[in-house]
Coordinates of C-alpha atoms in Angstrom, one line a residue:
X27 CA 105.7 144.1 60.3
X28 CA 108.3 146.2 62.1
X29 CA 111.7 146.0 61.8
X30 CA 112.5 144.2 64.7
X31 CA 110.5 141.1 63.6
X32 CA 112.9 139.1 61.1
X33 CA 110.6 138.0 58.0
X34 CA 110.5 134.3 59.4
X35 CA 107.9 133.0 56.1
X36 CA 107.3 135.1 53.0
X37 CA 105.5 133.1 50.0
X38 CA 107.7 133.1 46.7
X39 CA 105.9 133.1 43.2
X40 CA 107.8 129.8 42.9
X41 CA 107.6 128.5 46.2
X42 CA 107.7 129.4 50.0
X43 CA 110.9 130.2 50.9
X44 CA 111.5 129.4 54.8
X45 CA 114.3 131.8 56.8
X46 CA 113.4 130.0 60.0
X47 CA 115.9 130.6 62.4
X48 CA 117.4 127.7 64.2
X49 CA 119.5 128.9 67.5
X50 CA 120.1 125.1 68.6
X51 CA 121.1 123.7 65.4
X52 CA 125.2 123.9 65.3
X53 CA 126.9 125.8 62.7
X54 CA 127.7 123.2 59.7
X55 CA 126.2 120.4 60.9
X56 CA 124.8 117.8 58.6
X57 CA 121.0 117.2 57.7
X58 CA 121.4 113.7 59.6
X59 CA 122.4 115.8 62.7
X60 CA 120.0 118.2 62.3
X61 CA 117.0 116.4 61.5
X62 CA 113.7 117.0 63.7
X63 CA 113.7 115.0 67.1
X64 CA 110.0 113.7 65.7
X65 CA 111.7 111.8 63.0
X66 CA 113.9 109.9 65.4
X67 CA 112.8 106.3 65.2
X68 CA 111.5 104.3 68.5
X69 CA 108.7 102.5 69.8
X70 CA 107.5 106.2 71.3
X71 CA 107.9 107.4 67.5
X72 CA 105.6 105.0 66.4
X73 CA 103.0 105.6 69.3
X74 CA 102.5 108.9 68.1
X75 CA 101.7 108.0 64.5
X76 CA 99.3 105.4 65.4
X77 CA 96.2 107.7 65.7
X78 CA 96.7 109.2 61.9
X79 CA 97.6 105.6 60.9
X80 CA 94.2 103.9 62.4
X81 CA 92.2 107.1 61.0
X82 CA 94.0 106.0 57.3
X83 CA 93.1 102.3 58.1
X84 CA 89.8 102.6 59.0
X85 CA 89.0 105.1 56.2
X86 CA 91.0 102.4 53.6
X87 CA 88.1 100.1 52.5
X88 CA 85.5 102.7 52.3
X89 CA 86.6 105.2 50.5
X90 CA 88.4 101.9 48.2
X91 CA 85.2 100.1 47.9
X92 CA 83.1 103.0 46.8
X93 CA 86.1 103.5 44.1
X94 CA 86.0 100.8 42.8
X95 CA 82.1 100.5 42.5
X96 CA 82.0 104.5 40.7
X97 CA 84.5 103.3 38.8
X98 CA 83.2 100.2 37.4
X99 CA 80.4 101.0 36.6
X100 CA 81.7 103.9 34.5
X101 CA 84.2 101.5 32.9
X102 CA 82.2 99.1 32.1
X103 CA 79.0 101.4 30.9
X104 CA 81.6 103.1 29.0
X105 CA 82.8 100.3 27.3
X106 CA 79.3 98.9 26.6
X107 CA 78.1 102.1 24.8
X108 CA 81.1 102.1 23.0
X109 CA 79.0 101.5 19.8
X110 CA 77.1 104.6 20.4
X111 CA 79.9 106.6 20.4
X112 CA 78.7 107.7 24.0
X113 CA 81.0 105.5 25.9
X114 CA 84.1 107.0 24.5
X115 CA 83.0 110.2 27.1
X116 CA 82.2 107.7 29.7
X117 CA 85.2 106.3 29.5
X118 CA 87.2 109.8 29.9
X119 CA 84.8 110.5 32.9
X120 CA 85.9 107.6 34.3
X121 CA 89.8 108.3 33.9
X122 CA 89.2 111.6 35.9
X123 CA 86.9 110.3 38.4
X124 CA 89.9 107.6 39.3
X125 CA 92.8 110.1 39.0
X126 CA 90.4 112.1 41.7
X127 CA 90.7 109.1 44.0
X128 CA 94.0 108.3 43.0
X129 CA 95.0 111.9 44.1
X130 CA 92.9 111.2 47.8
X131 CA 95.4 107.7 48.5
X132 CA 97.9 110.1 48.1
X133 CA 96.9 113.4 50.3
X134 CA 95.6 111.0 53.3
X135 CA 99.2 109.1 52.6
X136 CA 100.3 112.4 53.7
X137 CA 97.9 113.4 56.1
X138 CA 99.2 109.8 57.8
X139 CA 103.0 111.1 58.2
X140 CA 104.2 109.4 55.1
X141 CA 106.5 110.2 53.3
X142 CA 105.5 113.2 49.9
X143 CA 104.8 111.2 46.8
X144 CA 105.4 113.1 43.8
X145 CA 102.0 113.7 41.6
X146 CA 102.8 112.6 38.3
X147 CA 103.0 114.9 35.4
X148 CA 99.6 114.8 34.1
X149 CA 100.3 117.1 31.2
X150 CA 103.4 117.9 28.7
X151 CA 104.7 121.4 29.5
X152 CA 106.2 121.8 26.2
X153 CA 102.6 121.1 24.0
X154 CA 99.8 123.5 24.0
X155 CA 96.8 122.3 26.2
X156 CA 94.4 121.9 23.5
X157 CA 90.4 120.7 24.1
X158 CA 91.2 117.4 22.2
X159 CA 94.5 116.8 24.0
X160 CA 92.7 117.2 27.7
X161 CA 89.7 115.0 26.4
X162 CA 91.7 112.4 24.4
X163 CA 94.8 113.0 26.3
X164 CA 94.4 110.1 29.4
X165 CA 93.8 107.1 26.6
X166 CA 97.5 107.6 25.5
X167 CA 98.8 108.4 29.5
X168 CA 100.1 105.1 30.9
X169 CA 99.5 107.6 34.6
X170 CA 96.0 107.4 33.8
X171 CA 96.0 103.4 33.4
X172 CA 97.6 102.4 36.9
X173 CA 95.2 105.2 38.1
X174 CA 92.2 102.7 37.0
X175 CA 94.2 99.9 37.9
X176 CA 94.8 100.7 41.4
X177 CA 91.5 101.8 42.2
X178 CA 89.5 99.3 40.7
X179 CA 91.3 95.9 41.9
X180 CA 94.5 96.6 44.0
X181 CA 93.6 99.6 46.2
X182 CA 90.4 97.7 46.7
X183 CA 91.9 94.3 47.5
X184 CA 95.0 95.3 49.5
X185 CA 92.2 97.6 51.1
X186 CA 90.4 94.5 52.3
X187 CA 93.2 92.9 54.0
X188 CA 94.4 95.8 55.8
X189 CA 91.2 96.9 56.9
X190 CA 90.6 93.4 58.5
X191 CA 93.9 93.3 60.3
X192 CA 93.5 96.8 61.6
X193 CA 89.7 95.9 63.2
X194 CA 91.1 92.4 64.6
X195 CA 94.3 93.7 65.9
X196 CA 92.5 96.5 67.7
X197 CA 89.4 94.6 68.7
X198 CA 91.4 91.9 70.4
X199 CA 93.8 94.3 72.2
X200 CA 90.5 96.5 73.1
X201 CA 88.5 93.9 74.4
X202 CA 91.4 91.9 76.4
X203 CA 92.3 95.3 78.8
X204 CA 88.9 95.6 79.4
X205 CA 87.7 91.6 79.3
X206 CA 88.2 92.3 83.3
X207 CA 85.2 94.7 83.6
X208 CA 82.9 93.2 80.8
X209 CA 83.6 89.3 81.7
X210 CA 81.8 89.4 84.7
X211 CA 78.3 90.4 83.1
X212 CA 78.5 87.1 80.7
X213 CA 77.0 84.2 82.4
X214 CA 79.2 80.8 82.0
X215 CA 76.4 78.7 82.8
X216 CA 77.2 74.9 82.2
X217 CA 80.8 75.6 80.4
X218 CA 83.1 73.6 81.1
X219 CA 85.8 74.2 78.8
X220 CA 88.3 76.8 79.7
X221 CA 91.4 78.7 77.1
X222 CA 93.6 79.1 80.5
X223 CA 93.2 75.7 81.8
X224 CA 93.9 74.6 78.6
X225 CA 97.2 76.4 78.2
X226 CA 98.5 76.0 81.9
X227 CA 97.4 71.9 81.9
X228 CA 99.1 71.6 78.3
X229 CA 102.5 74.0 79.6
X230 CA 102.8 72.5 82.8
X231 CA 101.7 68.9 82.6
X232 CA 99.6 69.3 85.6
X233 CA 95.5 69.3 86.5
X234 CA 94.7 73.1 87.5
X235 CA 92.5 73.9 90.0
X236 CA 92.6 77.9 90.0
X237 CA 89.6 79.8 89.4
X238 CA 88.9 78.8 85.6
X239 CA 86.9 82.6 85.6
X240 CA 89.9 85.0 87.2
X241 CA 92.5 82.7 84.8
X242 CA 90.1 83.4 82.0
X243 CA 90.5 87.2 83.0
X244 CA 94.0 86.9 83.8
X245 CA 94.6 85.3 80.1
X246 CA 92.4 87.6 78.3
X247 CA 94.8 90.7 79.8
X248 CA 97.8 89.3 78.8
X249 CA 96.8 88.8 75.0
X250 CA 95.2 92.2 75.3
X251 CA 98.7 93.6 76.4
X252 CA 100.5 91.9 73.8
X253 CA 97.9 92.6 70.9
X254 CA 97.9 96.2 72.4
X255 CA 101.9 96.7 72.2
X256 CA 102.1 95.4 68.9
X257 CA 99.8 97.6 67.4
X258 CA 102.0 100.2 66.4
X259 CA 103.9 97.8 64.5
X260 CA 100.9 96.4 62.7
X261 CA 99.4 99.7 61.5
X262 CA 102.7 100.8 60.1
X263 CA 103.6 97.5 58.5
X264 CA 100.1 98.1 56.5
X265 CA 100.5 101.7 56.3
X266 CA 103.9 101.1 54.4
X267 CA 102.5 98.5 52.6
X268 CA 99.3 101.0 51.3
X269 CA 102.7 103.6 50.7
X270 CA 104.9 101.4 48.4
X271 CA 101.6 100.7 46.5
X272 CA 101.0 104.0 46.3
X273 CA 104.3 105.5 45.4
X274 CA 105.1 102.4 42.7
X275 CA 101.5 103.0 40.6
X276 CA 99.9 106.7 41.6
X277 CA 103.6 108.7 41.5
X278 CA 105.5 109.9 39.2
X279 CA 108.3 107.9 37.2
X280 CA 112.1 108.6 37.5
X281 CA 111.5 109.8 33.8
X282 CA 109.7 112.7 34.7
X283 CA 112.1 113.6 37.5
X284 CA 114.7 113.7 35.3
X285 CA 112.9 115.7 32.7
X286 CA 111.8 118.1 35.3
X287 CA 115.7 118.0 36.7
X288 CA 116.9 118.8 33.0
X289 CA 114.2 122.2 32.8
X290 CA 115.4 123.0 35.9
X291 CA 118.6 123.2 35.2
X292 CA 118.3 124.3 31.6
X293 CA 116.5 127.0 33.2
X294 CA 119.1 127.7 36.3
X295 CA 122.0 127.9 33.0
X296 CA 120.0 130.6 31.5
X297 CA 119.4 132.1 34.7
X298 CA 123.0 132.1 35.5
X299 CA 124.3 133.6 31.8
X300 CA 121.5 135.8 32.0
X301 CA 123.0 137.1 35.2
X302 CA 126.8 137.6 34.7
X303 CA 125.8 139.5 31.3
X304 CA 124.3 141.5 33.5
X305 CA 127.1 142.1 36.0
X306 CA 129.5 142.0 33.2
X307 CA 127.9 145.3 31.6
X308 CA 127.1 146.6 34.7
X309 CA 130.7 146.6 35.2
X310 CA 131.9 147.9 31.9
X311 CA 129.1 151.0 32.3
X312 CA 131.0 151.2 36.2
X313 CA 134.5 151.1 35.2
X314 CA 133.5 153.8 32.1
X315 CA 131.9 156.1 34.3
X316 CA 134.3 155.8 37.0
X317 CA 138.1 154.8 37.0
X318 CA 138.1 155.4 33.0
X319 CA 136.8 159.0 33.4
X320 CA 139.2 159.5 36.0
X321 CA 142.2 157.9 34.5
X322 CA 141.7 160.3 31.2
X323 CA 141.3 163.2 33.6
X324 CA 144.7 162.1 35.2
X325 CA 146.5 161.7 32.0
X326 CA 145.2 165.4 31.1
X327 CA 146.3 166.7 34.4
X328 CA 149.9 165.2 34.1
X329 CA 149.9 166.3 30.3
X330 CA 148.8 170.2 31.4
X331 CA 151.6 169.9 34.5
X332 CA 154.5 168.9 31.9
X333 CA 154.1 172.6 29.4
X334 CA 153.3 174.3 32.9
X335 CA 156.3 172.6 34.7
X336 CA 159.4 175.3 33.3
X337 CA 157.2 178.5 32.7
X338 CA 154.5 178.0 35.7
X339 CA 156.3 175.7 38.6
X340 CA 153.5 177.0 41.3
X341 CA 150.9 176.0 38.5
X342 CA 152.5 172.6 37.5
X343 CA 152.5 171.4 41.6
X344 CA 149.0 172.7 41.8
X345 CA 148.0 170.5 39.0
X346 CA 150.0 167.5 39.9
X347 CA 148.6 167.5 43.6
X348 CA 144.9 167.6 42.3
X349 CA 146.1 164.8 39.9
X350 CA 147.9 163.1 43.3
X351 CA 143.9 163.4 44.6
X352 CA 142.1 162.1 41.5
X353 CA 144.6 158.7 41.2
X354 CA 143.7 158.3 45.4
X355 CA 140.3 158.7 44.4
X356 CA 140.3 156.1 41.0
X357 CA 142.1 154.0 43.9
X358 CA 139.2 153.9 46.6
X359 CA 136.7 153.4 43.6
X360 CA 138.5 150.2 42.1
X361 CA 139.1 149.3 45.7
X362 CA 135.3 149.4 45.8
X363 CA 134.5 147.5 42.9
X364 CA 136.5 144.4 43.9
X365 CA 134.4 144.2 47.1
X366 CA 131.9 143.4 44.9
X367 CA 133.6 140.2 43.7
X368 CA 135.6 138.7 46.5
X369 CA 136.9 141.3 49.3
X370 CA 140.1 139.8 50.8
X371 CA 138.6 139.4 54.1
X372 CA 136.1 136.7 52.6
X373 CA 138.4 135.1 51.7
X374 CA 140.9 134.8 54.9
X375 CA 138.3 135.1 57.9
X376 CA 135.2 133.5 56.3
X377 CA 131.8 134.7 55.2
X378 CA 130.1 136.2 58.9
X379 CA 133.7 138.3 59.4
X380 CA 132.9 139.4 55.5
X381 CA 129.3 140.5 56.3
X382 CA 130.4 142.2 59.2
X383 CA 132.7 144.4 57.3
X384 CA 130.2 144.9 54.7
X385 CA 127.5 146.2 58.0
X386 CA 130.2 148.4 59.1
X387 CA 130.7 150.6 56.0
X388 CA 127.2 150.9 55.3
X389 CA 126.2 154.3 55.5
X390 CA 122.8 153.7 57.1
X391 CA 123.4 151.7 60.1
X392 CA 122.8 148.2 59.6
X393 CA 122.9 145.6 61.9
X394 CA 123.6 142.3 61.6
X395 CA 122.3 139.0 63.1
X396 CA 123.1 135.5 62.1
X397 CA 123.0 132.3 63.7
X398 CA 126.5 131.1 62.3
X399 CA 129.5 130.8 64.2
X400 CA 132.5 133.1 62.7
X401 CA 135.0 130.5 62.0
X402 CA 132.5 128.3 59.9
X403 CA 133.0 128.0 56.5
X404 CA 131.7 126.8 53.3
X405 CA 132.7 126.1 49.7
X406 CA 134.3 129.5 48.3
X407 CA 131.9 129.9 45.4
X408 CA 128.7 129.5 48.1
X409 CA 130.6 132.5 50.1
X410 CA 131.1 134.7 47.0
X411 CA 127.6 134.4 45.9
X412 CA 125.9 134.9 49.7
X413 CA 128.6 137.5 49.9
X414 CA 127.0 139.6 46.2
X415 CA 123.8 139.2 47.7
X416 CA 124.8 140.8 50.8
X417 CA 126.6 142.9 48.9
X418 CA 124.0 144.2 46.4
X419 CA 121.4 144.2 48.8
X420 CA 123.4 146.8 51.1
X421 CA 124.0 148.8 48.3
X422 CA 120.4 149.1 47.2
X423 CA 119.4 150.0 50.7
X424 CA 121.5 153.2 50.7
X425 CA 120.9 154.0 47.0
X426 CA 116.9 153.9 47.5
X427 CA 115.0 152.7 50.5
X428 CA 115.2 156.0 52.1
X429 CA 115.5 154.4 55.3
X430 CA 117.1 155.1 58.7
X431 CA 117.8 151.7 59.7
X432 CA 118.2 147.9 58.7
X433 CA 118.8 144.6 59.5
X434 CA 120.9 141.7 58.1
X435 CA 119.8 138.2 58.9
X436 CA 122.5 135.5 58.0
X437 CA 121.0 131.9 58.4
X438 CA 121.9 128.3 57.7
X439 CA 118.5 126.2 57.6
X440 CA 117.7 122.8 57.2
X441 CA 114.4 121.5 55.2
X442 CA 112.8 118.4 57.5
X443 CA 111.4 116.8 54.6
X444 CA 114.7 116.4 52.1
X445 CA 117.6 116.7 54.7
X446 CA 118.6 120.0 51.9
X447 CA 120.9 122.6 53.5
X448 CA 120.2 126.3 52.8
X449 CA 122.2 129.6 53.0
X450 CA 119.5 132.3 53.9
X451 CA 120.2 136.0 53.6
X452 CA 117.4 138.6 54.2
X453 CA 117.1 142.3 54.5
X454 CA 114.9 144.3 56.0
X455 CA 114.7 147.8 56.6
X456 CA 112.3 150.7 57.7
X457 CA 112.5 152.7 54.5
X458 CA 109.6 154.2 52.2
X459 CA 108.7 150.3 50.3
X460 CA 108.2 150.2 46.6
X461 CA 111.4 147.8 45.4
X462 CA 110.3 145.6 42.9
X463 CA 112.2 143.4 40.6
X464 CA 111.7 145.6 37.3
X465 CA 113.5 143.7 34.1
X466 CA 116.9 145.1 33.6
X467 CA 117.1 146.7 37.3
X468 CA 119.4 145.8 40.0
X469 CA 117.1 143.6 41.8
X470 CA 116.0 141.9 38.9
X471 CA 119.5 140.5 37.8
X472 CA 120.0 139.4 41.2
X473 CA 117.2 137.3 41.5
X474 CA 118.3 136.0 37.8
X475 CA 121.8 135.4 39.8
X476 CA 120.2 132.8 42.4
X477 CA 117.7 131.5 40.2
X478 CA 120.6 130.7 38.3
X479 CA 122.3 129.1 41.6
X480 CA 119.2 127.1 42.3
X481 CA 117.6 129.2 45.0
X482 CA 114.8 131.3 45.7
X483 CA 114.8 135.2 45.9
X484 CA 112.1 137.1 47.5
X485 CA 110.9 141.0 46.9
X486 CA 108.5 141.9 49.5
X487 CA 108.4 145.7 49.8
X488 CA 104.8 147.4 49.5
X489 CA 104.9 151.1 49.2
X490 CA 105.1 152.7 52.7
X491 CA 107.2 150.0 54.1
X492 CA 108.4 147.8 55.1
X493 CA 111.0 146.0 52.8
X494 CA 112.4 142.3 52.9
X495 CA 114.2 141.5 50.6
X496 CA 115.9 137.6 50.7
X497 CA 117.5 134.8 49.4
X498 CA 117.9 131.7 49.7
X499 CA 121.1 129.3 48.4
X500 CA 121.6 125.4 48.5
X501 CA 124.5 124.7 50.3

């Protein structure tokens, strides 16, 4: 990938991060605003999900009847050779073989265009995964209970009933658009007893004498019509219905989100300490090596002026003018160590303004390209940290990548499927590859910095080139 191609999806280790550009989307609207045109509800919205929906319908009672006959018979054999010791095995077979199809409900819930349900958490994270734990494990997993529950009498009844409605509702509005070309092929022989006559003597109060065949025809098109325009509505009333199921006895329980919330933040709060003692001794080691050096070297310079300043005057301004260039110097480096923090520019013209700056004194040109407007602005402690990325990332381009040129790719994003804003900052340049997030190393604590802001950094940088290098922030 050259650089002229921005790295639009790179796979994470702990997820995909997505820098997909969005040109139309205006700067700092909300997820409501931005949301996908295909979510927009309407009778043409529903149209388009009927196809998926009548391939989940018609699948339903299938795939739920031979459930629930694998699985009883399991259960029950299981249960039967229970004396035998056997049946305990059978009965663990048979937890796995109705996980399985609980797992199915749920992927062809998704293939349908609902909504993700969340897998429950089959195992406990913090417990070695022992051979006795994995065979013994689903007796003592209430998961593994609604999993047998649901496929042998609910997903099975409920399957029934939807599966009935689904062949009715389209037979009737099938056969009624085309009851004009088939009708004629039935003989009527001695009938006498017409549906349309019926209606129109009954609505009217009159005796017809129309065409008892064409009003037959004309009636069976009208029902058709009005079977055929409700169906959207009817496949995702039972869709929904299949999906509440679903999410209420195959996902997981708000217990186990919050237990998976609490690791993730526990882990995010290490992340983040992790991080600033990292920054906080890289800038002690800076502030040692630099200013400090050069302070001492002042104070020696102004000491060595003082004895020289009666006997030696030419000597003495000599000294003090080099001592005039070291403090100018100490000056420009502290100068450049605040940048690193927040440069006053972030702070008054907003975060684009600040990453233009930071572009312009790069020392290998570096050109950047965002989708932001320059007077938007966000919280000031999202800016900072976008800004130390940017920051970090610039300086590790001119330190190693031995490149000639880069780009900078500045990105609000907005994920379809949770409404979640994101901050995206990438790199890329056309330098020799190699970067890699070595323990201890640059790159390394800045991942540990937006791992510890909830976000997702990316090192892709094989040897030869190219690099990306990106990050992405929670708004």
């Amino acid at each position: 990938m050259s650089t002229d191609t921005p790295p639009l999806h790179v796979a994470a280790a702990s997820g995909t991060l997505d820098a997909v550009s969005t040109p139309d989307q205006p700067a700092g609207a909300s997820p409501a605003q931005t949301a996908p045109t295909a979510s927009r509800r309407g009778y043409g919205a529903l149209w388009r999900g009927v196809p998926r929906e009548l391939g989940f319908l018609l699948l339903t009672m299938p795939i739920a009847i031979v459930g629930m006959s694998v699985g009883l018979t399991l259960f029950w054999t299981g249960v039967g050779t229970l004396i035998i010791y056997v049946g305990l095995f059978v009965l663990i077979a048979t937890f796995y073989v109705v996980r399985a199809f609980g797992t199915l409900e749920i992927t062809r819930l998704r293939w349908a265009g609902r909504p993700e349900i969340t897998e429950p958490q089959w195992t406990d994270p913090s417990r070695p995964q022992t051979f006795w734990r994995t065979m013994f494990g689903p007796f003592v997993n209430g998961h593994y209970w609604l999993y047998l529950l649901h496929t042998l009498i609910i997903n099975p009844i409920v399957s029934i009933v939807s599966w009935t409605l689904t062949i009715a509702w389209s037979a009737v509005a099938l056969g009624g658009l085309t009851a004009w070309f088939w009708e004629r092929f039935i003989p009527n022989g001695d009938r006498e007893v017409y549906l349309s006559r019926i209606i129109v003597d009954w609505v009217f109060n009159v005796r017809s004498t129309f065409d008892p065949v064409m009003g037959e025809a004309i009636l069976d098109l009208v029902i058709g019509v009005i079977f055929a325009l409700t169906l959207p509505f009817i496949t995702r009333g039972l869709i929904s219905l299949h999906s509440v199921i679903a999410q209420g006895m195959l996902g997981a329980w708000r217990s186990e989100a919050l237990q998976r919330e609490v690791a993730d933040l526990s882990a995010s709060r290490g992340a983040a300490i992790v991080a600033e003692d990292q920054a906080l001794r890289r800038l002690e080691r800076d502030l040692h090596d630099g200013p400090q050096q050069r302070l001492v070297r002042l104070q020696m310079d102004i000491a060595a002026a003082e004895r020289k300043l009666a006997d030696d005057p030419d000597a003495a301004r000599a000294i003090l003018a080099e001592a005039g260039q070291q403090a100018h110097d100490t000056l420009e480096e502290l100068r450049a160590l605040s940048r690193g923090f927040a440069p006053p520019i972030l702070q008054d013209r907003g975060l684009v303004a600040a990453i233009d700056s930071l572009a312009a004194r790069s020392p290998i040109p570096l050109r950047v390209e965002s989708s932001i407007e320059p007077g938007v602005r966000f919280s000031p402690e999202l800016e900072r940290s976008v800004y130390f990325v940017a920051a970090e990332l610039s300086a590790n381009l001119a330190k190693h990548s031995g490149a000639t040129e880069a780009r900078l790719f500045l990105d609000r994003t907005v994920d379809p499927a949770t409404g979640a804003a994101w901050l995206s900052v990438w790199l890329t340049d056309n330098g020799a590859g190699g970067a890699s997030a070595v323990t201890g190393h640059g790159l390394a604590g800045l991942g540990e910095r937006v791992h510890g802001l909830r976000g997702e950094f990316v090192v892709d940088s094989p040897v030869g080139g190219p690099t990306r290098i990106g990050a992405r922030i929670p708004v």
